[in-house]
């Protein structure tokens, strides 16, 4: 059963925005600031992650209603394993419950769920849930949601290089076939357009190992809100800021 119904009002608002401005096709979000949000309230960091997970749910459905075609959310980096054991444990628990129930919600919006990052880093139970979510949503034709979990862009690039080397060695491809396009096709995001816009809440001016190759010409919007405070109106604001940018790709 869906945990909450489709909001007709949001749909109307989203559609109106899409008529007014040029929308990015692919949006990335670095969901940052959960820990500080909790600290500001004298709560344990895991309370911030719980709140952040709710916002993830709201903003994902809203992005789909607005008409975004691809949304990539950064949920857990290859570097986040070095956090204290209880924080990592709380995050794994949240992932488990989300993969079990909240992702069910995305059915209503026809959202295709994909994971980018190294699945083998997770428990067999989580890996199974991830695969089930991918398989059960693959046939849908709505927005593609990439959830970056155990994702690090340097790791992604190194893996791509290794796969290319193996394929050259086996004769599957020739060295002269290696191009920017071919390289892109060895990344987790193969076949998807590069992100047009990356939003980072929490006011940090850094990329933290997110989509390094794919963001060569991405527009960045840094917002001073912490992720658990992020609203649909903030998402709209980021889209409006994006629409005002003049993308030149090195041209004039
Ligand atoms: C983002 O919030 C969530 C993860 C990285 C898993 P943080 O936990 O990084 O929150 P801050 O940046 O410490 O406030
Ligand atoms: C980036 O946030 C990773 C995620 C949001 C999942 P971090 O909190 O890990 O990044 P740094 O440490 O501030 O660079
Ligand atoms: Mg952080």
Short mmCIF file of C-alpha atoms and ligand atoms in Angstrom, two decimals:
data_model
loop_
_atom_site.label_atom_id
_atom_site.label_comp_id
_atom_site.label_asym_id
_atom_site.label_seq_id
_atom_site.Cartn_x
_atom_site.Cartn_y
_atom_site.Cartn_z
CA UNK A 1 0.00 0.00 0.00
CA UNK A 2 1.26 3.48 -0.83
CA UNK A 3 2.26 5.38 2.27
CA UNK A 4 0.83 8.62 1.03
CA UNK A 5 -1.30 9.51 -1.96
CA UNK A 6 -0.48 11.51 -5.04
CA UNK A 7 -0.86 15.20 -4.39
CA UNK A 8 -2.91 16.83 -7.14
CA UNK A 9 -1.97 20.31 -5.98
CA UNK A 10 1.76 19.54 -6.34
CA UNK A 11 1.15 18.17 -9.79
CA UNK A 12 -0.51 21.38 -10.86
CA UNK A 13 2.25 23.50 -9.33
CA UNK A 14 4.93 21.37 -10.96
CA UNK A 15 3.30 21.50 -14.36
CA UNK A 16 2.97 25.27 -14.10
CA UNK A 17 6.67 25.64 -13.31
CA UNK A 18 7.59 23.45 -16.28
CA UNK A 19 5.65 25.78 -18.56
CA UNK A 20 7.36 28.83 -17.16
CA UNK A 21 11.04 27.86 -17.25
CA UNK A 22 13.44 25.53 -19.07
CA UNK A 23 13.82 22.50 -16.85
CA UNK A 24 17.04 20.55 -16.40
CA UNK A 25 16.72 17.02 -17.70
CA UNK A 26 18.99 15.53 -15.05
CA UNK A 27 19.31 16.90 -11.51
CA UNK A 28 21.79 15.69 -8.90
CA UNK A 29 21.36 16.38 -5.19
CA UNK A 30 24.07 16.05 -2.55
CA UNK A 31 21.78 15.45 0.41
CA UNK A 32 24.00 17.06 3.03
CA UNK A 33 23.50 18.57 6.48
CA UNK A 34 21.58 15.89 8.39
CA UNK A 35 24.12 15.75 11.22
CA UNK A 36 24.19 19.51 11.75
CA UNK A 37 20.40 19.67 11.67
CA UNK A 38 20.27 17.12 14.51
CA UNK A 39 23.08 18.80 16.45
CA UNK A 40 21.28 22.15 16.29
CA UNK A 41 18.37 20.46 18.07
CA UNK A 42 20.46 18.57 20.59
CA UNK A 43 19.53 15.27 18.91
CA UNK A 44 21.73 12.35 17.88
CA UNK A 45 22.96 12.48 14.27
CA UNK A 46 20.78 9.55 13.35
CA UNK A 47 17.68 11.67 14.04
CA UNK A 48 18.92 13.97 11.28
CA UNK A 49 19.27 11.04 8.89
CA UNK A 50 15.71 9.96 9.66
CA UNK A 51 14.42 13.42 8.89
CA UNK A 52 16.59 13.63 5.77
CA UNK A 53 15.12 10.36 4.51
CA UNK A 54 11.62 11.85 4.69
CA UNK A 55 12.77 14.86 2.71
CA UNK A 56 14.32 12.52 0.14
CA UNK A 57 10.91 10.93 -0.28
CA UNK A 58 9.07 14.24 -0.67
CA UNK A 59 11.57 15.84 -3.05
CA UNK A 60 11.89 12.73 -5.22
CA UNK A 61 8.15 12.59 -5.83
CA UNK A 62 8.05 16.33 -6.37
CA UNK A 63 10.89 16.18 -8.93
CA UNK A 64 8.95 13.56 -10.84
CA UNK A 65 5.78 15.67 -10.69
CA UNK A 66 7.64 18.73 -11.95
CA UNK A 67 8.84 16.74 -14.96
CA UNK A 68 12.50 16.03 -14.19
CA UNK A 69 13.58 13.00 -16.24
CA UNK A 70 16.60 11.88 -14.17
CA UNK A 71 17.29 12.51 -10.51
CA UNK A 72 20.49 11.34 -8.82
CA UNK A 73 20.64 11.57 -5.05
CA UNK A 74 23.86 11.11 -3.10
CA UNK A 75 22.89 9.01 -0.09
CA UNK A 76 26.13 7.38 1.08
CA UNK A 77 29.67 7.88 -0.19
CA UNK A 78 32.59 5.46 -0.31
CA UNK A 79 34.14 7.72 2.36
CA UNK A 80 31.12 7.66 4.70
CA UNK A 81 32.16 4.20 6.01
CA UNK A 82 34.72 5.94 8.20
CA UNK A 83 31.97 7.46 10.39
CA UNK A 84 31.36 5.98 13.86
CA UNK A 85 29.94 2.48 13.83
CA UNK A 86 26.61 3.45 15.38
CA UNK A 87 26.01 6.16 12.77
CA UNK A 88 26.82 3.78 9.90
CA UNK A 89 24.58 1.16 11.55
CA UNK A 90 21.71 3.64 11.84
CA UNK A 91 22.11 4.56 8.15
CA UNK A 92 22.06 0.89 7.12
CA UNK A 93 18.88 0.41 9.17
CA UNK A 94 17.27 3.38 7.43
CA UNK A 95 18.27 2.09 4.01
CA UNK A 96 16.71 -1.25 4.85
CA UNK A 97 13.36 0.18 5.91
CA UNK A 98 13.31 2.56 2.94
CA UNK A 99 14.06 -0.16 0.46
CA UNK A 100 11.27 -2.19 1.97
CA UNK A 101 8.48 0.35 2.17
CA UNK A 102 9.12 3.89 1.02
CA UNK A 103 10.33 2.90 -2.40
CA UNK A 104 6.95 1.23 -2.84
CA UNK A 105 5.52 4.76 -2.94
CA UNK A 106 7.41 5.47 -6.09
CA UNK A 107 5.18 3.00 -7.90
CA UNK A 108 2.41 5.60 -8.03
CA UNK A 109 4.69 7.96 -9.89
CA UNK A 110 6.06 5.29 -12.21
CA UNK A 111 9.60 6.02 -10.97
CA UNK A 112 12.41 3.75 -12.15
CA UNK A 113 14.76 3.03 -9.23
CA UNK A 114 18.44 2.40 -9.90
CA UNK A 115 21.44 2.24 -7.62
CA UNK A 116 24.81 3.65 -8.51
CA UNK A 117 27.82 2.65 -6.44
CA UNK A 118 29.25 -0.66 -5.36
CA UNK A 119 26.47 -2.90 -4.08
CA UNK A 120 28.87 -5.55 -2.84
CA UNK A 121 29.82 -3.25 0.05
CA UNK A 122 26.42 -3.84 1.65
CA UNK A 123 24.97 -6.79 3.55
CA UNK A 124 23.47 -9.60 1.43
CA UNK A 125 20.00 -8.58 2.66
CA UNK A 126 20.43 -4.99 1.51
CA UNK A 127 21.93 -6.10 -1.79
CA UNK A 128 18.92 -8.31 -2.41
CA UNK A 129 16.52 -5.43 -1.64
CA UNK A 130 18.44 -3.17 -4.00
CA UNK A 131 18.27 -5.68 -6.84
CA UNK A 132 14.57 -6.34 -6.20
CA UNK A 133 13.81 -2.63 -6.36
CA UNK A 134 15.71 -2.30 -9.62
CA UNK A 135 14.07 -5.31 -11.18
CA UNK A 136 10.54 -4.46 -10.11
CA UNK A 137 10.76 -0.86 -11.35
CA UNK A 138 12.73 -1.39 -14.57
CA UNK A 139 9.62 -1.67 -16.75
CA UNK A 140 8.23 1.72 -15.63
CA UNK A 141 8.46 4.76 -17.85
CA UNK A 142 8.60 7.66 -15.38
CA UNK A 143 11.56 9.54 -13.95
CA UNK A 144 14.77 7.59 -13.43
CA UNK A 145 15.92 7.85 -9.81
CA UNK A 146 19.58 6.97 -9.27
CA UNK A 147 20.34 6.43 -5.60
CA UNK A 148 24.08 6.78 -5.06
CA UNK A 149 25.00 4.39 -2.26
CA UNK A 150 28.57 3.35 -1.54
CA UNK A 151 29.25 5.68 -4.43
CA UNK A 152 32.51 7.49 -5.03
CA UNK A 153 33.28 8.98 -8.37
CA UNK A 154 37.01 8.19 -8.19
CA UNK A 155 36.14 4.59 -7.45
CA UNK A 156 33.68 4.62 -10.37
CA UNK A 157 36.39 5.94 -12.69
CA UNK A 158 38.99 3.40 -11.53
CA UNK A 159 36.47 0.59 -12.07
CA UNK A 160 35.73 1.88 -15.56
CA UNK A 161 39.45 1.96 -16.39
CA UNK A 162 39.86 -1.63 -15.18
CA UNK A 163 36.87 -2.85 -17.22
CA UNK A 164 38.15 -1.08 -20.32
CA UNK A 165 41.60 -2.66 -19.85
CA UNK A 166 40.01 -6.10 -19.47
CA UNK A 167 37.91 -5.60 -22.61
CA UNK A 168 40.92 -4.44 -24.63
CA UNK A 169 42.91 -7.43 -23.38
CA UNK A 170 40.18 -9.87 -24.34
CA UNK A 171 39.81 -8.22 -27.75
CA UNK A 172 36.20 -7.16 -27.13
CA UNK A 173 37.21 -3.60 -27.96
CA UNK A 174 40.32 -2.10 -29.54
CA UNK A 175 42.45 0.62 -28.00
CA UNK A 176 41.37 2.96 -30.78
CA UNK A 177 37.73 2.53 -29.71
CA UNK A 178 38.42 4.35 -26.45
CA UNK A 179 36.68 7.71 -26.60
CA UNK A 180 34.87 10.05 -24.21
CA UNK A 181 31.61 8.39 -25.19
CA UNK A 182 32.94 4.88 -24.63
CA UNK A 183 34.35 5.90 -21.27
CA UNK A 184 30.94 7.28 -20.23
CA UNK A 185 29.41 3.96 -21.17
CA UNK A 186 31.59 2.20 -18.57
CA UNK A 187 30.32 4.37 -15.72
CA UNK A 188 27.33 3.55 -13.49
CA UNK A 189 25.36 6.25 -15.33
CA UNK A 190 25.88 4.63 -18.75
CA UNK A 191 23.19 5.65 -21.22
CA UNK A 192 22.00 8.60 -19.14
CA UNK A 193 22.50 12.29 -19.90
CA UNK A 194 25.04 14.17 -17.76
CA UNK A 195 23.52 16.14 -14.88
CA UNK A 196 22.49 19.65 -15.94
CA UNK A 197 22.17 20.85 -12.37
CA UNK A 198 23.66 19.71 -9.06
CA UNK A 199 22.12 21.10 -5.89
CA UNK A 200 24.09 21.04 -2.64
CA UNK A 201 22.24 22.12 0.46
CA UNK A 202 24.10 22.77 3.73
CA UNK A 203 26.23 25.57 2.29
CA UNK A 204 29.35 23.52 1.52
CA UNK A 205 31.18 24.58 -1.64
CA UNK A 206 32.56 21.19 -2.65
CA UNK A 207 31.70 18.18 -4.74
CA UNK A 208 32.77 15.46 -2.24
CA UNK A 209 33.52 12.80 -4.88
CA UNK A 210 30.15 13.06 -6.66
CA UNK A 211 29.88 12.59 -10.43
CA UNK A 212 33.31 14.01 -11.26
CA UNK A 213 33.35 12.92 -14.90
CA UNK A 214 29.65 13.57 -15.51
CA UNK A 215 29.67 17.10 -14.05
CA UNK A 216 32.21 18.61 -16.48
CA UNK A 217 29.61 21.20 -17.58
CA UNK A 218 27.03 20.93 -14.82
CA UNK A 219 25.55 24.04 -13.22
CA UNK A 220 25.89 24.16 -9.44
CA UNK A 221 23.45 25.62 -6.97
CA UNK A 222 24.67 25.75 -3.38
CA UNK A 223 21.94 26.45 -0.85
CA UNK A 224 22.35 27.47 2.75
CA UNK A 225 19.61 25.20 4.08
CA UNK A 226 20.41 21.88 5.74
CA UNK A 227 18.91 18.92 3.87
CA UNK A 228 16.22 18.08 6.49
CA UNK A 229 14.93 21.68 6.11
CA UNK A 230 14.91 21.52 2.31
CA UNK A 231 11.44 22.10 0.81
CA UNK A 232 9.67 21.90 -2.53
CA UNK A 233 9.97 25.69 -2.69
CA UNK A 234 13.78 25.34 -2.36
CA UNK A 235 13.76 22.86 -5.22
CA UNK A 236 11.75 25.34 -7.30
CA UNK A 237 14.24 28.06 -6.42
CA UNK A 238 17.15 25.91 -7.57
CA UNK A 239 15.32 25.22 -10.85
CA UNK A 240 14.70 28.93 -11.36
CA UNK A 241 18.36 29.76 -10.68
CA UNK A 242 19.36 27.07 -13.16
CA UNK A 243 17.03 28.51 -15.80
CA UNK A 244 18.82 31.88 -15.53
CA UNK A 245 22.25 30.41 -16.21
CA UNK A 246 23.97 30.92 -19.55
CA UNK A 247 25.56 27.59 -20.45
CA UNK A 248 28.37 28.04 -22.94
CA UNK A 249 30.28 24.73 -22.88
CA UNK A 250 33.47 26.58 -23.73
CA UNK A 251 31.88 28.43 -26.65
CA UNK A 252 30.81 32.06 -26.78
C1 LIG B 1 24.45 13.82 4.80
O1 LIG B 1 24.44 14.50 6.02
C2 LIG B 1 24.13 12.35 4.94
C3 LIG B 1 25.28 11.46 4.70
C4 LIG B 1 26.46 11.83 4.35
C5 LIG B 1 25.04 10.05 4.88
P1 LIG B 1 25.70 14.52 6.99
O2 LIG B 1 25.61 13.35 7.90
O3 LIG B 1 26.96 14.62 6.21
O4 LIG B 1 25.43 15.85 7.79
P2 LIG B 1 26.51 16.92 8.23
O5 LIG B 1 27.19 17.37 6.98
O6 LIG B 1 27.44 16.26 9.18
O7 LIG B 1 25.71 18.01 8.83
C1 LIG B 2 28.64 13.99 0.83
O1 LIG B 2 28.52 14.53 2.11
C2 LIG B 2 28.06 12.61 0.79
C3 LIG B 2 26.62 12.52 0.93
C4 LIG B 2 25.78 13.53 1.06
C5 LIG B 2 26.09 11.19 0.92
P1 LIG B 2 29.67 14.42 3.20
O2 LIG B 2 29.13 15.04 4.41
O3 LIG B 2 30.14 13.03 3.30
O4 LIG B 2 30.81 15.30 2.54
P2 LIG B 2 31.97 16.15 3.22
O5 LIG B 2 32.65 15.24 4.22
O6 LIG B 2 31.33 17.32 3.87
O7 LIG B 2 32.86 16.57 2.09
MG1 LIG B 3 28.03 16.23 5.53
#
